[in-house]
C-alpha positions as semicolon CSV with decimal commas, in nm:
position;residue;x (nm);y (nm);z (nm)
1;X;-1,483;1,964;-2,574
2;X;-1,537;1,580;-2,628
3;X;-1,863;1,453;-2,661
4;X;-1,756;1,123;-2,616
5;X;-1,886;0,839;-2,349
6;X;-1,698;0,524;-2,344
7;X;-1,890;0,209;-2,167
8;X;-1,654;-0,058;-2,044
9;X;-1,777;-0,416;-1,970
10;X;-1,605;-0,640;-1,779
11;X;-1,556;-1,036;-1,759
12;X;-1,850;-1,258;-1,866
13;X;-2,058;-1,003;-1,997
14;X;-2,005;-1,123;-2,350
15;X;-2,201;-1,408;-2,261
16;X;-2,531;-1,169;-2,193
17;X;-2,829;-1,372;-2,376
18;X;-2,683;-1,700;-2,286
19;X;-2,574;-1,649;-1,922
20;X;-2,874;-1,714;-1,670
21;X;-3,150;-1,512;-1,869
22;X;-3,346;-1,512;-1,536
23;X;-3,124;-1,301;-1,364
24;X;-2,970;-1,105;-1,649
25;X;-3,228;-1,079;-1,910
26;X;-3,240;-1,243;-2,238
27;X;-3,089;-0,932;-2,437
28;X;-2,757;-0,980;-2,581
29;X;-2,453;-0,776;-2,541
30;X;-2,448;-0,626;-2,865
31;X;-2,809;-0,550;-2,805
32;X;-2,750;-0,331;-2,516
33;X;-2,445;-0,174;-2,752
34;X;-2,696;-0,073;-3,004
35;X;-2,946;0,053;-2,740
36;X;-2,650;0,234;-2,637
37;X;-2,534;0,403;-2,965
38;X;-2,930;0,526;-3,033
39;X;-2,933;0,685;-2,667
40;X;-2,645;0,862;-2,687
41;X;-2,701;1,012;-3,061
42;X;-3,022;1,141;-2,930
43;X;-2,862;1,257;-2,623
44;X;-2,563;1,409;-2,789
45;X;-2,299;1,164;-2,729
46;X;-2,056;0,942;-2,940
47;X;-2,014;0,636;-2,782
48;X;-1,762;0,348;-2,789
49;X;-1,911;0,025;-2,639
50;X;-1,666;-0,238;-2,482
51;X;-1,636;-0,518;-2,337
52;X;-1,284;-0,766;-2,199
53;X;-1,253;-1,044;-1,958
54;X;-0,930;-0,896;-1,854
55;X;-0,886;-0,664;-1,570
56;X;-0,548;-0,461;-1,684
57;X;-0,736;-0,421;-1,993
58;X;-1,049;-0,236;-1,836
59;X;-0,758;0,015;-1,649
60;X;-0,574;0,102;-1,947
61;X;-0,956;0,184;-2,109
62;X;-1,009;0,411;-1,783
63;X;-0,686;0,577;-1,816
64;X;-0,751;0,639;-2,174
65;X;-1,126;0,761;-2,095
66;X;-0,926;1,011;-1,888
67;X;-0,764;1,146;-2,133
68;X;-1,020;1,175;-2,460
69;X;-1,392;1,116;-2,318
70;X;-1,652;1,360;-2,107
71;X;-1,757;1,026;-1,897
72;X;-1,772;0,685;-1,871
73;X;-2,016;0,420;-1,812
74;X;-1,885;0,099;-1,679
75;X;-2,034;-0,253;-1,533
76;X;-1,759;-0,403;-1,382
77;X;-1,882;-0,732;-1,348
78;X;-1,726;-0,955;-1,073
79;X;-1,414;-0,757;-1,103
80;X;-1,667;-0,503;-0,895
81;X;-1,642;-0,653;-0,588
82;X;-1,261;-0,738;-0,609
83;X;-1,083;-0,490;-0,795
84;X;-0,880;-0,192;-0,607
85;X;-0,687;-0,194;-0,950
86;X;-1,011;-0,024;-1,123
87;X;-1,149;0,165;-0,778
88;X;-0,775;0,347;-0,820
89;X;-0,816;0,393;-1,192
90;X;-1,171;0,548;-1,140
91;X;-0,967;0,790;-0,870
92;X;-0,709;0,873;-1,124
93;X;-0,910;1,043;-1,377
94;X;-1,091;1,324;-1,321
95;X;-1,377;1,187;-1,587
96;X;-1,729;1,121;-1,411
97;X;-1,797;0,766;-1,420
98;X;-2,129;0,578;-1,337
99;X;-2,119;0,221;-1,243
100;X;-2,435;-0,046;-1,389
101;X;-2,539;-0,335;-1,274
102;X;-2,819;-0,551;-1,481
103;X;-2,910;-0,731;-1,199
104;X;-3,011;-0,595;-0,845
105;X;-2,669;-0,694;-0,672
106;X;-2,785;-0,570;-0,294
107;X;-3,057;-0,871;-0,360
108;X;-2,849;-1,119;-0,464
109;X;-2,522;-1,341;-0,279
110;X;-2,427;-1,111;0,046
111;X;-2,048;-1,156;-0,131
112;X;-2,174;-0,901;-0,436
113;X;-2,373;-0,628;-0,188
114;X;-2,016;-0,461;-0,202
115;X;-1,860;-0,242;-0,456
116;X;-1,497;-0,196;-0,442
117;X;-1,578;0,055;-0,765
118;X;-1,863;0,216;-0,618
119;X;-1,696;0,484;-0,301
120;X;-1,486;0,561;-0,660
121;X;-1,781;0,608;-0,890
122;X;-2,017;0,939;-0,943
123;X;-2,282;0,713;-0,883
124;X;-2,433;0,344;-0,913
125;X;-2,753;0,217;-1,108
126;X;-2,872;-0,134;-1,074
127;X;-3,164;-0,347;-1,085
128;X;-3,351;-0,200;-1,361
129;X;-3,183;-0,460;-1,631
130;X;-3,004;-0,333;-1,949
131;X;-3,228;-0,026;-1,928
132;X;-2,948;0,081;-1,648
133;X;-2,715;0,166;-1,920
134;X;-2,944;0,423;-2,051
135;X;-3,024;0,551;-1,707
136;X;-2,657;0,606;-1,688
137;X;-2,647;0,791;-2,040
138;X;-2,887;1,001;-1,908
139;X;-2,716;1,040;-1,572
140;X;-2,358;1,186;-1,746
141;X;-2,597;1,392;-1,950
142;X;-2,717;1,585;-1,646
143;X;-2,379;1,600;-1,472
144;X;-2,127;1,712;-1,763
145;X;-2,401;1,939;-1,899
């Protein structure tokens, strides 16, 4: 059985460290990637870390998660609250996948309080920074154990 997680990131992400630190934090994205690789070695998981600003992109990374990796953790970015395209790739595959959010995005604009990824998703974590993606480590952990 695979032991791999892939974690997707979406559109702007790359900009993490840059990108108003006092909402998202001052970590960078390949800061959260290494925080990422050192969870999931000591949780038992290989995991591939990326990101695109392009939405077909993001689905063809679902479809393949489907077809190689025991879960996926993904932060959608502002595709979250627009994209069908990745609420019906999430519904095509049968892998678990848990959606992140840095940021707290029930507390923020009223247009980002909904999820168009979320009724597809195992479950959401947000507001607890780039310590989510770890949360969600540990989350696929517990379900594909």
């Amino acid at each position: 059985m695979s032991n791999i997680i892939i974690v997707i990131n979406g559109p702007n992400l790359n900009m993490l460290g840059k990108r108003e630190p006092g909402i998202y934090g001052g970590k960078t994205l390949k800061d959260i990637e290494n925080d990422c690789l050192a969870a999931g070695a000591d949780l038992g998981f290989a995991v591939e870390f990326r990101q695109s600003n392009h939405e077909g992109v993001l689905v063809d990374w679902l479809q393949e998660a489907g077809e190689r990796a025991v879960g996926v953790v993904i932060n959608p970015g502002a595709y979250s609250h627009t994209s069908i395209a990745l609420h019906d790739a999430i519904r095509a595959i049968s892998t678990p996948v848990v959606e992140v959010h840095i940021s707290n995005i029930h507390a923020r604009e009223e247009f980002r309080h909904k999820s168009m990824v979320s009724p597809a998703a195992k479950g959401m974590v947000c507001g607890f920074g780039p310590y989510g993606y770890i949360m969600a480590l540990h989350a696929l952990k517990n379900i594909t154990a």
